[in-house]
Amino acid sequence: MVPSSGSDPTRRPVADPAVGLLLERTLAAITPADSGARTAARDRQNHLTKPPGSLGLLEDVSVQLAGLAGSCPPPMPEPAAVAVFAADHGVHAQGVSVWPQEVTTQMVANFLASGAAVNALAAQTGARVVVVDVGVATPVPASDTTPGMLLRRRVRAGTADMTRAPAMTRQEAIHAIEVGIAVAAELVDDGCRCLLTGDMGIANTTASAALIAAFTGADPEDVTGHGAGIDDTARRHKVGVVRRALELHRPDPQDPVGAVAAVGGLEHAAIAGFVLGAAVHRVPVILDGVIASSAALVAAALSPDALAACVAGHRSVEPGHTIALRHLGLHPLVDLGLRLGEGTGAVLALPLVQAGVRALRDMATFDSAEVSNKHS
């Protein structure tokens, strides 16, 4: 069950000097899915007026969310909010992206002006958009902010170049994870019953590839894609950059904080915390693409039970995404050839998650509808 307000670990402000206490308390508070609620949901699915299993993954999602909430049917996953965690990456200096680093800040301003793809798709699906500056190199000017839409939670002004030094310190990684935990708590406190991951950070697919290789054991060649539009020559260079970073740091998947500190991004750490925060509050979190899945690897290594809250929104064309999803045991709801990020795939999957729960809740059973089933 969700901790009572008197013992809720996520109420500690991120600014508390005891960095790590929030993470420690959150991990201790995450519990496994409710097997009884899962069994009841699967049994109900099998008695609804349809052939068992005929709604495919929608049935699986409804059963998962019942286990997460500890009730059958589970609460409707609405209202929803997508948190776009934004940060910059020192590895950009290695020429892994065709886009200049200042685009991160410019896109944050675009989100705040509701001009990005995630804004348009969120408006279509009814999701709220919140932007979290967890490490943008150049802060967004105050004049560009929309009240309540931008959360300034900067841990540092972008990461270091992971081919030369750890991307961040261990304390900074923990701080960023705790930012994500706290943002999840704030959104849940504000009434949100479904959380969605978003991201923005030029060169963040390079860090994602390094994390996926570290946690799955896959070769950098197999997990490194074209990102935001590099050509094949540039991709080969990017593979080499990822390989050099891994050889320098040799991140240990048994030490997830150390791994994300060595080769991850501030937004990766924050999204990992966001997943943990969703899990402790027993609300679903819809994962976006390759950045979200690499962050989910960190969260799952910290707390395997956190996966009970995770729904894979879509499958990205980035090759590392499929490998990460397979490692996590998650099945994407849509496959539209997306490679944008921002949270767009998660937002598009939101109505499907909601539909799965609504079908479980609102459909009649064979008995209540007086419809003969195959056993009659």
mmCIF file of C-alpha atoms in Angstrom:
data_model
loop_
_atom_site.group_PDB
_atom_site.id
_atom_site.type_symbol
_atom_site.label_atom_id
_atom_site.label_comp_id
_atom_site.label_asym_id
_atom_site.label_seq_id
_atom_site.Cartn_x
_atom_site.Cartn_y
_atom_site.Cartn_z
ATOM 1 C CA MET A 1 0.000 0.000 0.000
ATOM 2 C CA VAL A 2 1.000 3.668 -0.385
ATOM 3 C CA PRO A 3 2.670 4.996 2.777
ATOM 4 C CA SER A 4 0.493 7.309 4.870
ATOM 5 C CA SER A 5 1.141 11.024 4.664
ATOM 6 C CA GLY A 6 2.832 10.877 8.039
ATOM 7 C CA SER A 7 5.489 8.434 6.856
ATOM 8 C CA ASP A 8 5.647 9.257 3.147
ATOM 9 C CA PRO A 9 9.352 9.276 2.162
ATOM 10 C CA THR A 10 8.805 11.593 -0.798
ATOM 11 C CA ARG A 11 7.844 14.590 1.342
ATOM 12 C CA ARG A 12 11.508 15.420 2.062
ATOM 13 C CA PRO A 13 12.585 18.484 0.043
ATOM 14 C CA VAL A 14 15.257 17.799 -2.550
ATOM 15 C CA ALA A 15 17.340 20.582 -1.023
ATOM 16 C CA ASP A 16 17.793 18.592 2.200
ATOM 17 C CA PRO A 17 21.554 18.205 2.744
ATOM 18 C CA ALA A 18 21.134 14.504 3.570
ATOM 19 C CA VAL A 19 21.444 13.469 -0.075
ATOM 20 C CA GLY A 20 20.583 9.801 -0.343
ATOM 21 C CA LEU A 21 18.078 9.619 2.499
ATOM 22 C CA LEU A 22 15.094 10.112 0.173
ATOM 23 C CA LEU A 23 16.373 7.411 -2.154
ATOM 24 C CA GLU A 24 16.999 5.034 0.720
ATOM 25 C CA ARG A 25 13.518 5.547 2.143
ATOM 26 C CA THR A 26 11.878 5.240 -1.250
ATOM 27 C CA LEU A 27 13.573 1.936 -2.032
ATOM 28 C CA ALA A 28 12.502 0.593 1.366
ATOM 29 C CA ALA A 29 8.890 1.605 0.694
ATOM 30 C CA ILE A 30 8.469 -0.053 -2.728
ATOM 31 C CA THR A 31 6.587 -3.342 -2.422
ATOM 32 C CA PRO A 32 5.707 -6.106 -4.906
ATOM 33 C CA ALA A 33 2.514 -6.124 -6.949
ATOM 34 C CA ASP A 34 -0.583 -7.519 -5.250
ATOM 35 C CA SER A 35 -0.879 -11.087 -6.558
ATOM 36 C CA GLY A 36 -4.465 -11.419 -5.363
ATOM 37 C CA ALA A 37 -5.584 -8.355 -7.326
ATOM 38 C CA ARG A 38 -3.746 -9.610 -10.406
ATOM 39 C CA THR A 39 -5.477 -12.994 -10.154
ATOM 40 C CA ALA A 40 -8.879 -11.333 -9.708
ATOM 41 C CA ALA A 41 -8.280 -9.109 -12.742
ATOM 42 C CA ARG A 42 -7.198 -12.022 -14.925
ATOM 43 C CA ASP A 43 -10.235 -14.020 -13.793
ATOM 44 C CA ARG A 44 -12.542 -11.107 -14.599
ATOM 45 C CA GLN A 45 -10.928 -10.690 -18.028
ATOM 46 C CA ASN A 46 -11.662 -14.347 -18.711
ATOM 47 C CA HIS A 47 -15.345 -13.853 -17.870
ATOM 48 C CA LEU A 48 -15.970 -10.688 -19.889
ATOM 49 C CA THR A 49 -18.071 -10.927 -23.057
ATOM 50 C CA LYS A 50 -15.201 -11.729 -25.408
ATOM 51 C CA PRO A 51 -12.901 -14.652 -26.074
ATOM 52 C CA PRO A 52 -10.233 -14.789 -23.328
ATOM 53 C CA GLY A 53 -7.099 -12.961 -24.406
ATOM 54 C CA SER A 54 -8.765 -11.320 -27.395
ATOM 55 C CA LEU A 55 -7.829 -7.802 -26.261
ATOM 56 C CA GLY A 56 -4.167 -8.783 -26.187
ATOM 57 C CA LEU A 57 -1.832 -6.388 -24.423
ATOM 58 C CA LEU A 58 -4.746 -4.281 -23.196
ATOM 59 C CA GLU A 59 -5.732 -7.184 -20.970
ATOM 60 C CA ASP A 60 -2.189 -7.546 -19.697
ATOM 61 C CA VAL A 61 -2.010 -3.832 -18.871
ATOM 62 C CA SER A 62 -5.271 -3.950 -16.925
ATOM 63 C CA VAL A 63 -4.048 -6.947 -14.922
ATOM 64 C CA GLN A 64 -0.723 -5.208 -14.262
ATOM 65 C CA LEU A 65 -2.423 -2.033 -13.054
ATOM 66 C CA ALA A 66 -4.752 -4.038 -10.807
ATOM 67 C CA GLY A 67 -1.723 -5.618 -9.160
ATOM 68 C CA LEU A 68 -0.081 -2.213 -8.836
ATOM 69 C CA ALA A 69 -3.138 -0.608 -7.212
ATOM 70 C CA GLY A 70 -4.072 -3.667 -5.175
ATOM 71 C CA SER A 71 -7.653 -3.565 -6.429
ATOM 72 C CA CYS A 72 -9.754 -5.025 -9.233
ATOM 73 C CA PRO A 73 -10.621 -3.096 -11.247
ATOM 74 C CA PRO A 74 -7.826 -0.572 -10.703
ATOM 75 C CA PRO A 75 -8.499 3.188 -10.652
ATOM 76 C CA MET A 76 -8.660 4.883 -14.022
ATOM 77 C CA PRO A 77 -5.164 6.185 -14.879
ATOM 78 C CA GLU A 78 -6.266 9.786 -15.185
ATOM 79 C CA PRO A 79 -5.529 12.649 -15.008
ATOM 80 C CA ALA A 80 -2.074 12.178 -16.481
ATOM 81 C CA ALA A 81 1.080 14.274 -16.648
ATOM 82 C CA VAL A 82 4.214 13.950 -18.742
ATOM 83 C CA ALA A 83 7.385 15.202 -17.075
ATOM 84 C CA VAL A 84 9.998 16.271 -19.621
ATOM 85 C CA PHE A 85 13.368 16.052 -17.851
ATOM 86 C CA ALA A 86 15.930 18.249 -19.614
ATOM 87 C CA ALA A 87 19.721 18.229 -19.312
ATOM 88 C CA ASP A 88 22.884 18.631 -21.354
ATOM 89 C CA HIS A 89 25.753 16.214 -21.970
ATOM 90 C CA GLY A 90 29.481 16.808 -21.974
ATOM 91 C CA VAL A 91 29.976 13.985 -24.474
ATOM 92 C CA HIS A 92 28.480 16.341 -27.058
ATOM 93 C CA ALA A 93 32.060 17.632 -27.431
ATOM 94 C CA GLN A 94 32.960 14.329 -29.115
ATOM 95 C CA GLY A 95 30.851 15.160 -32.169
ATOM 96 C CA VAL A 96 28.118 12.587 -31.587
ATOM 97 C CA SER A 97 25.281 14.882 -32.714
ATOM 98 C CA VAL A 98 24.662 17.169 -35.660
ATOM 99 C CA TRP A 99 22.693 19.509 -33.405
ATOM 100 C CA PRO A 100 24.385 22.296 -31.392
ATOM 101 C CA GLN A 101 24.111 21.995 -27.622
ATOM 102 C CA GLU A 102 22.115 25.205 -27.260
ATOM 103 C CA VAL A 103 19.163 23.432 -28.875
ATOM 104 C CA THR A 104 18.430 21.858 -25.483
ATOM 105 C CA THR A 105 17.682 25.254 -23.954
ATOM 106 C CA GLN A 106 15.868 26.407 -27.064
ATOM 107 C CA MET A 107 13.628 23.345 -27.013
ATOM 108 C CA VAL A 108 12.862 23.834 -23.334
ATOM 109 C CA ALA A 109 11.611 27.306 -24.255
ATOM 110 C CA ASN A 110 9.595 25.715 -27.061
ATOM 111 C CA PHE A 111 7.982 23.272 -24.606
ATOM 112 C CA LEU A 112 7.076 26.171 -22.336
ATOM 113 C CA ALA A 113 5.501 27.975 -25.294
ATOM 114 C CA SER A 114 3.514 24.793 -26.093
ATOM 115 C CA GLY A 115 5.116 24.630 -29.525
ATOM 116 C CA ALA A 116 6.690 21.149 -29.478
ATOM 117 C CA ALA A 117 5.339 17.811 -30.636
ATOM 118 C CA VAL A 118 4.815 16.605 -27.085
ATOM 119 C CA ASN A 119 2.646 19.653 -26.393
ATOM 120 C CA ALA A 120 0.450 18.997 -29.405
ATOM 121 C CA LEU A 121 0.057 15.291 -28.664
ATOM 122 C CA ALA A 122 -0.507 15.893 -24.969
ATOM 123 C CA ALA A 123 -3.283 18.352 -25.824
ATOM 124 C CA GLN A 124 -4.884 15.642 -27.961
ATOM 125 C CA THR A 125 -4.765 13.051 -25.175
ATOM 126 C CA GLY A 126 -5.485 15.352 -22.235
ATOM 127 C CA ALA A 127 -2.104 15.001 -20.528
ATOM 128 C CA ARG A 128 -0.491 17.875 -18.668
ATOM 129 C CA VAL A 129 3.093 18.808 -19.619
ATOM 130 C CA VAL A 130 5.668 19.725 -16.971
ATOM 131 C CA VAL A 131 9.287 20.561 -17.854
ATOM 132 C CA VAL A 132 12.015 19.806 -15.311
ATOM 133 C CA ASP A 133 15.393 21.504 -15.720
ATOM 134 C CA VAL A 134 17.636 18.966 -14.028
ATOM 135 C CA GLY A 135 20.834 20.022 -15.758
ATOM 136 C CA VAL A 136 20.478 22.281 -18.806
ATOM 137 C CA ALA A 137 23.788 24.003 -19.514
ATOM 138 C CA THR A 138 22.198 27.398 -20.131
ATOM 139 C CA PRO A 139 19.167 28.039 -17.921
ATOM 140 C CA VAL A 140 15.953 29.209 -19.549
ATOM 141 C CA PRO A 141 15.387 32.920 -18.892
ATOM 142 C CA ALA A 142 12.672 33.636 -16.346
ATOM 143 C CA SER A 143 10.724 35.619 -18.952
ATOM 144 C CA ASP A 144 10.313 32.453 -21.031
ATOM 145 C CA THR A 145 8.646 30.438 -18.289
ATOM 146 C CA THR A 146 4.992 29.573 -17.892
ATOM 147 C CA PRO A 147 3.823 29.580 -14.250
ATOM 148 C CA GLY A 148 3.733 26.049 -12.878
ATOM 149 C CA MET A 149 5.062 24.470 -16.066
ATOM 150 C CA LEU A 150 8.810 24.724 -15.417
ATOM 151 C CA LEU A 151 10.425 23.128 -12.387
ATOM 152 C CA ARG A 152 13.965 24.397 -11.814
ATOM 153 C CA ARG A 153 15.766 21.459 -10.196
ATOM 154 C CA ARG A 154 19.270 21.783 -11.662
ATOM 155 C CA VAL A 155 21.858 19.507 -10.129
ATOM 156 C CA ARG A 156 24.679 20.875 -12.282
ATOM 157 C CA ALA A 157 25.061 22.605 -15.652
ATOM 158 C CA GLY A 158 25.228 19.444 -17.777
ATOM 159 C CA THR A 159 27.416 16.397 -17.358
ATOM 160 C CA ALA A 160 31.142 16.031 -17.955
ATOM 161 C CA ASP A 161 32.473 14.318 -21.083
ATOM 162 C CA MET A 162 32.195 10.652 -20.146
ATOM 163 C CA THR A 163 35.069 9.711 -22.447
ATOM 164 C CA ARG A 164 37.410 11.688 -20.191
ATOM 165 C CA ALA A 165 35.855 11.540 -16.713
ATOM 166 C CA PRO A 166 32.727 10.270 -14.980
ATOM 167 C CA ALA A 167 29.668 12.093 -16.268
ATOM 168 C CA MET A 168 28.875 13.198 -12.711
ATOM 169 C CA THR A 169 29.785 12.390 -9.149
ATOM 170 C CA ARG A 170 27.981 9.715 -7.198
ATOM 171 C CA GLN A 171 26.380 12.382 -4.992
ATOM 172 C CA GLU A 172 25.161 14.263 -8.053
ATOM 173 C CA ALA A 173 23.655 11.078 -9.485
ATOM 174 C CA ILE A 174 21.798 10.419 -6.241
ATOM 175 C CA HIS A 175 20.644 14.041 -6.145
ATOM 176 C CA ALA A 176 19.263 13.734 -9.696
ATOM 177 C CA ILE A 177 17.498 10.468 -8.846
ATOM 178 C CA GLU A 178 15.927 12.199 -5.866
ATOM 179 C CA VAL A 179 14.769 15.041 -8.106
ATOM 180 C CA GLY A 180 12.780 12.484 -10.100
ATOM 181 C CA ILE A 181 11.344 10.896 -6.957
ATOM 182 C CA ALA A 182 10.235 14.283 -5.661
ATOM 183 C CA VAL A 183 8.688 15.358 -8.981
ATOM 184 C CA ALA A 184 6.643 12.158 -9.065
ATOM 185 C CA ALA A 185 5.440 12.879 -5.514
ATOM 186 C CA GLU A 186 4.471 16.442 -6.422
ATOM 187 C CA LEU A 187 2.454 15.316 -9.430
ATOM 188 C CA VAL A 188 0.674 12.609 -7.449
ATOM 189 C CA ASP A 189 -0.046 15.121 -4.679
ATOM 190 C CA ASP A 190 -1.526 17.365 -7.375
ATOM 191 C CA GLY A 191 -3.982 14.637 -8.348
ATOM 192 C CA CYS A 192 -2.198 12.864 -11.204
ATOM 193 C CA ARG A 193 -2.939 9.147 -11.390
ATOM 194 C CA CYS A 194 -0.726 8.324 -14.362
ATOM 195 C CA LEU A 195 2.812 9.566 -14.978
ATOM 196 C CA LEU A 196 4.593 9.684 -18.333
ATOM 197 C CA THR A 197 8.290 10.106 -19.010
ATOM 198 C CA GLY A 198 9.684 12.749 -21.329
ATOM 199 C CA ASP A 199 13.212 13.935 -22.037
ATOM 200 C CA MET A 200 15.250 16.575 -23.796
ATOM 201 C CA GLY A 201 19.019 16.689 -24.102
ATOM 202 C CA ILE A 202 21.221 16.927 -27.160
ATOM 203 C CA ALA A 203 23.524 13.834 -27.232
ATOM 204 C CA ASN A 204 21.393 11.905 -24.755
ATOM 205 C CA THR A 205 21.092 8.875 -27.045
ATOM 206 C CA THR A 206 24.865 8.413 -26.649
ATOM 207 C CA ALA A 207 24.532 8.156 -22.887
ATOM 208 C CA SER A 208 21.503 5.900 -23.358
ATOM 209 C CA ALA A 209 23.499 3.508 -25.523
ATOM 210 C CA ALA A 210 26.256 3.366 -22.903
ATOM 211 C CA LEU A 211 23.763 2.611 -20.135
ATOM 212 C CA ILE A 212 21.997 -0.086 -22.150
ATOM 213 C CA ALA A 213 25.284 -1.755 -23.014
ATOM 214 C CA ALA A 214 26.355 -1.602 -19.362
ATOM 215 C CA PHE A 215 23.148 -3.098 -17.956
ATOM 216 C CA THR A 216 22.375 -5.682 -20.651
ATOM 217 C CA GLY A 217 25.876 -6.731 -21.673
ATOM 218 C CA ALA A 218 25.109 -5.926 -25.312
ATOM 219 C CA ASP A 219 27.854 -4.673 -27.605
ATOM 220 C CA PRO A 220 27.891 -0.895 -28.275
ATOM 221 C CA GLU A 221 27.555 -1.657 -31.991
ATOM 222 C CA ASP A 222 24.177 -3.269 -31.326
ATOM 223 C CA VAL A 223 22.691 -0.597 -29.076
ATOM 224 C CA THR A 224 23.908 2.604 -30.737
ATOM 225 C CA GLY A 225 21.625 4.203 -33.302
ATOM 226 C CA HIS A 226 21.461 7.278 -35.478
ATOM 227 C CA GLY A 227 19.980 9.468 -32.759
ATOM 228 C CA ALA A 228 18.588 12.727 -34.098
ATOM 229 C CA GLY A 229 19.740 12.150 -37.653
ATOM 230 C CA ILE A 230 23.462 11.378 -37.953
ATOM 231 C CA ASP A 231 24.677 9.472 -41.011
ATOM 232 C CA ASP A 232 26.309 6.039 -41.039
ATOM 233 C CA THR A 233 29.842 7.431 -40.755
ATOM 234 C CA ALA A 234 28.898 9.508 -37.747
ATOM 235 C CA ARG A 235 27.137 6.525 -36.198
ATOM 236 C CA ARG A 236 30.332 4.465 -36.434
ATOM 237 C CA HIS A 237 32.158 7.290 -34.669
ATOM 238 C CA LYS A 238 29.403 7.359 -32.026
ATOM 239 C CA VAL A 239 29.822 3.611 -31.436
ATOM 240 C CA GLY A 240 33.515 4.227 -30.811
ATOM 241 C CA VAL A 241 32.714 7.011 -28.345
ATOM 242 C CA VAL A 242 30.368 4.727 -26.404
ATOM 243 C CA ARG A 243 32.951 1.957 -26.423
ATOM 244 C CA ARG A 244 35.696 4.273 -25.115
ATOM 245 C CA ALA A 245 33.501 5.476 -22.265
ATOM 246 C CA LEU A 246 32.635 1.921 -21.253
ATOM 247 C CA GLU A 247 36.263 0.816 -21.397
ATOM 248 C CA LEU A 248 37.320 3.811 -19.302
ATOM 249 C CA HIS A 249 34.772 3.376 -16.525
ATOM 250 C CA ARG A 250 33.714 -0.288 -16.737
ATOM 251 C CA PRO A 251 30.348 0.505 -15.102
ATOM 252 C CA ASP A 252 29.033 -2.269 -12.874
ATOM 253 C CA PRO A 253 25.304 -3.063 -13.338
ATOM 254 C CA GLN A 254 25.305 -4.289 -9.742
ATOM 255 C CA ASP A 255 26.058 -0.685 -8.750
ATOM 256 C CA PRO A 256 23.344 1.217 -10.640
ATOM 257 C CA VAL A 257 24.108 4.569 -9.029
ATOM 258 C CA GLY A 258 27.766 4.236 -9.956
ATOM 259 C CA ALA A 259 26.854 3.210 -13.497
ATOM 260 C CA VAL A 260 24.576 6.166 -14.170
ATOM 261 C CA ALA A 261 27.136 8.489 -12.569
ATOM 262 C CA ALA A 262 29.853 7.183 -14.892
ATOM 263 C CA VAL A 263 28.115 7.127 -18.275
ATOM 264 C CA GLY A 264 24.558 8.404 -17.833
ATOM 265 C CA GLY A 265 22.880 11.762 -17.976
ATOM 266 C CA LEU A 266 21.204 13.881 -15.354
ATOM 267 C CA GLU A 267 17.862 13.291 -17.061
ATOM 268 C CA HIS A 268 18.500 9.528 -17.053
ATOM 269 C CA ALA A 269 19.067 9.593 -13.306
ATOM 270 C CA ALA A 270 16.013 11.790 -12.774
ATOM 271 C CA ILE A 271 13.795 9.539 -14.903
ATOM 272 C CA ALA A 272 15.024 6.538 -12.916
ATOM 273 C CA GLY A 273 13.902 8.365 -9.779
ATOM 274 C CA PHE A 274 10.604 9.262 -11.443
ATOM 275 C CA VAL A 275 9.965 5.550 -12.042
ATOM 276 C CA LEU A 276 10.793 4.778 -8.410
ATOM 277 C CA GLY A 277 8.491 7.588 -7.315
ATOM 278 C CA ALA A 278 5.623 6.196 -9.384
ATOM 279 C CA ALA A 279 6.193 2.747 -7.915
ATOM 280 C CA VAL A 280 6.157 3.930 -4.299
ATOM 281 C CA HIS A 281 2.881 5.775 -4.916
ATOM 282 C CA ARG A 282 1.381 2.785 -6.775
ATOM 283 C CA VAL A 283 0.575 4.759 -9.938
ATOM 284 C CA PRO A 284 1.537 3.620 -13.438
ATOM 285 C CA VAL A 285 4.374 5.267 -15.326
ATOM 286 C CA ILE A 286 4.308 5.057 -19.119
ATOM 287 C CA LEU A 287 7.821 4.939 -20.509
ATOM 288 C CA ASP A 288 8.708 6.752 -23.704
ATOM 289 C CA GLY A 289 11.624 5.650 -25.868
ATOM 290 C CA VAL A 290 15.278 4.725 -25.625
ATOM 291 C CA ILE A 291 16.163 7.366 -23.032
ATOM 292 C CA ALA A 292 13.328 6.236 -20.750
ATOM 293 C CA SER A 293 14.133 2.553 -21.165
ATOM 294 C CA SER A 294 17.810 3.087 -20.318
ATOM 295 C CA ALA A 295 16.727 4.997 -17.221
ATOM 296 C CA ALA A 296 14.291 2.205 -16.349
ATOM 297 C CA LEU A 297 17.245 -0.198 -16.350
ATOM 298 C CA VAL A 298 18.756 1.901 -13.574
ATOM 299 C CA ALA A 299 15.473 1.966 -11.646
ATOM 300 C CA ALA A 300 14.952 -1.786 -12.023
ATOM 301 C CA ALA A 301 18.481 -2.490 -10.817
ATOM 302 C CA LEU A 302 17.778 -0.382 -7.741
ATOM 303 C CA SER A 303 14.360 -1.972 -7.134
ATOM 304 C CA PRO A 304 13.102 -4.835 -9.336
ATOM 305 C CA ASP A 305 9.607 -4.369 -7.870
ATOM 306 C CA ALA A 306 9.472 -0.913 -9.491
ATOM 307 C CA LEU A 307 8.840 -2.623 -12.830
ATOM 308 C CA ALA A 308 5.302 -3.362 -11.645
ATOM 309 C CA ALA A 309 4.563 0.328 -12.311
ATOM 310 C CA CYS A 310 6.156 0.444 -15.790
ATOM 311 C CA VAL A 311 4.273 0.307 -19.074
ATOM 312 C CA ALA A 312 6.240 0.519 -22.325
ATOM 313 C CA GLY A 313 4.458 3.107 -24.415
ATOM 314 C CA HIS A 314 6.080 2.363 -27.753
ATOM 315 C CA ARG A 315 9.035 0.844 -29.574
ATOM 316 C CA SER A 316 11.579 3.348 -30.884
ATOM 317 C CA VAL A 317 13.590 2.760 -34.040
ATOM 318 C CA GLU A 318 16.734 3.194 -31.912
ATOM 319 C CA PRO A 319 18.180 -0.350 -31.755
ATOM 320 C CA GLY A 320 19.043 -0.128 -28.080
ATOM 321 C CA HIS A 321 15.399 0.376 -27.194
ATOM 322 C CA THR A 322 14.332 -3.124 -28.238
ATOM 323 C CA ILE A 323 17.282 -4.629 -26.376
ATOM 324 C CA ALA A 324 16.455 -2.673 -23.224
ATOM 325 C CA LEU A 325 12.762 -3.588 -23.378
ATOM 326 C CA ARG A 326 13.640 -7.255 -23.794
ATOM 327 C CA HIS A 327 15.935 -7.080 -20.765
ATOM 328 C CA LEU A 328 13.190 -5.394 -18.734
ATOM 329 C CA GLY A 329 10.531 -7.857 -19.904
ATOM 330 C CA LEU A 330 8.294 -5.056 -21.208
ATOM 331 C CA HIS A 331 6.132 -5.196 -24.335
ATOM 332 C CA PRO A 332 5.517 -1.906 -26.181
ATOM 333 C CA LEU A 333 1.926 -0.927 -26.907
ATOM 334 C CA VAL A 334 2.581 0.804 -30.231
ATOM 335 C CA ASP A 335 5.241 0.621 -32.926
ATOM 336 C CA LEU A 336 4.977 3.669 -35.168
ATOM 337 C CA GLY A 337 8.596 4.142 -36.203
ATOM 338 C CA LEU A 338 8.996 7.028 -33.758
ATOM 339 C CA ARG A 339 12.409 8.445 -32.832
ATOM 340 C CA LEU A 340 11.591 11.893 -31.468
ATOM 341 C CA GLY A 341 11.641 11.511 -27.719
ATOM 342 C CA GLU A 342 10.149 14.331 -25.618
ATOM 343 C CA GLY A 343 7.572 11.847 -24.289
ATOM 344 C CA THR A 344 5.672 11.634 -27.577
ATOM 345 C CA GLY A 345 5.431 7.827 -27.665
ATOM 346 C CA ALA A 346 4.302 7.683 -24.040
ATOM 347 C CA VAL A 347 1.614 10.296 -24.663
ATOM 348 C CA LEU A 348 0.313 8.405 -27.689
ATOM 349 C CA ALA A 349 0.044 5.233 -25.615
ATOM 350 C CA LEU A 350 -1.906 6.920 -22.809
ATOM 351 C CA PRO A 351 -5.385 6.335 -24.326
ATOM 352 C CA LEU A 352 -4.545 2.645 -24.802
ATOM 353 C CA VAL A 353 -3.590 2.248 -21.141
ATOM 354 C CA GLN A 354 -6.783 3.997 -20.137
ATOM 355 C CA ALA A 355 -8.818 1.862 -22.551
ATOM 356 C CA GLY A 356 -7.443 -1.334 -21.054
ATOM 357 C CA VAL A 357 -8.576 -0.334 -17.570
ATOM 358 C CA ARG A 358 -11.952 0.907 -18.819
ATOM 359 C CA ALA A 359 -12.638 -2.378 -20.604
ATOM 360 C CA LEU A 360 -11.882 -4.338 -17.447
ATOM 361 C CA ARG A 361 -14.086 -2.041 -15.388
ATOM 362 C CA ASP A 362 -17.031 -1.439 -17.704
ATOM 363 C CA MET A 363 -17.518 -4.521 -19.855
ATOM 364 C CA ALA A 364 -20.244 -6.971 -18.882
ATOM 365 C CA THR A 365 -19.503 -10.548 -17.929
ATOM 366 C CA PHE A 366 -21.161 -13.477 -19.689
ATOM 367 C CA ASP A 367 -23.358 -14.001 -16.667
ATOM 368 C CA SER A 368 -24.427 -10.389 -16.179
ATOM 369 C CA ALA A 369 -25.191 -9.941 -19.886
ATOM 370 C CA GLU A 370 -26.832 -13.369 -20.125
ATOM 371 C CA VAL A 371 -24.595 -14.274 -23.042
ATOM 372 C CA SER A 372 -23.648 -17.889 -23.577
ATOM 373 C CA ASN A 373 -19.941 -18.573 -23.365
ATOM 374 C CA LYS A 374 -17.997 -21.386 -24.973
ATOM 375 C CA HIS A 375 -18.555 -23.640 -21.957
ATOM 376 C CA SER A 376 -22.366 -23.311 -22.042
#
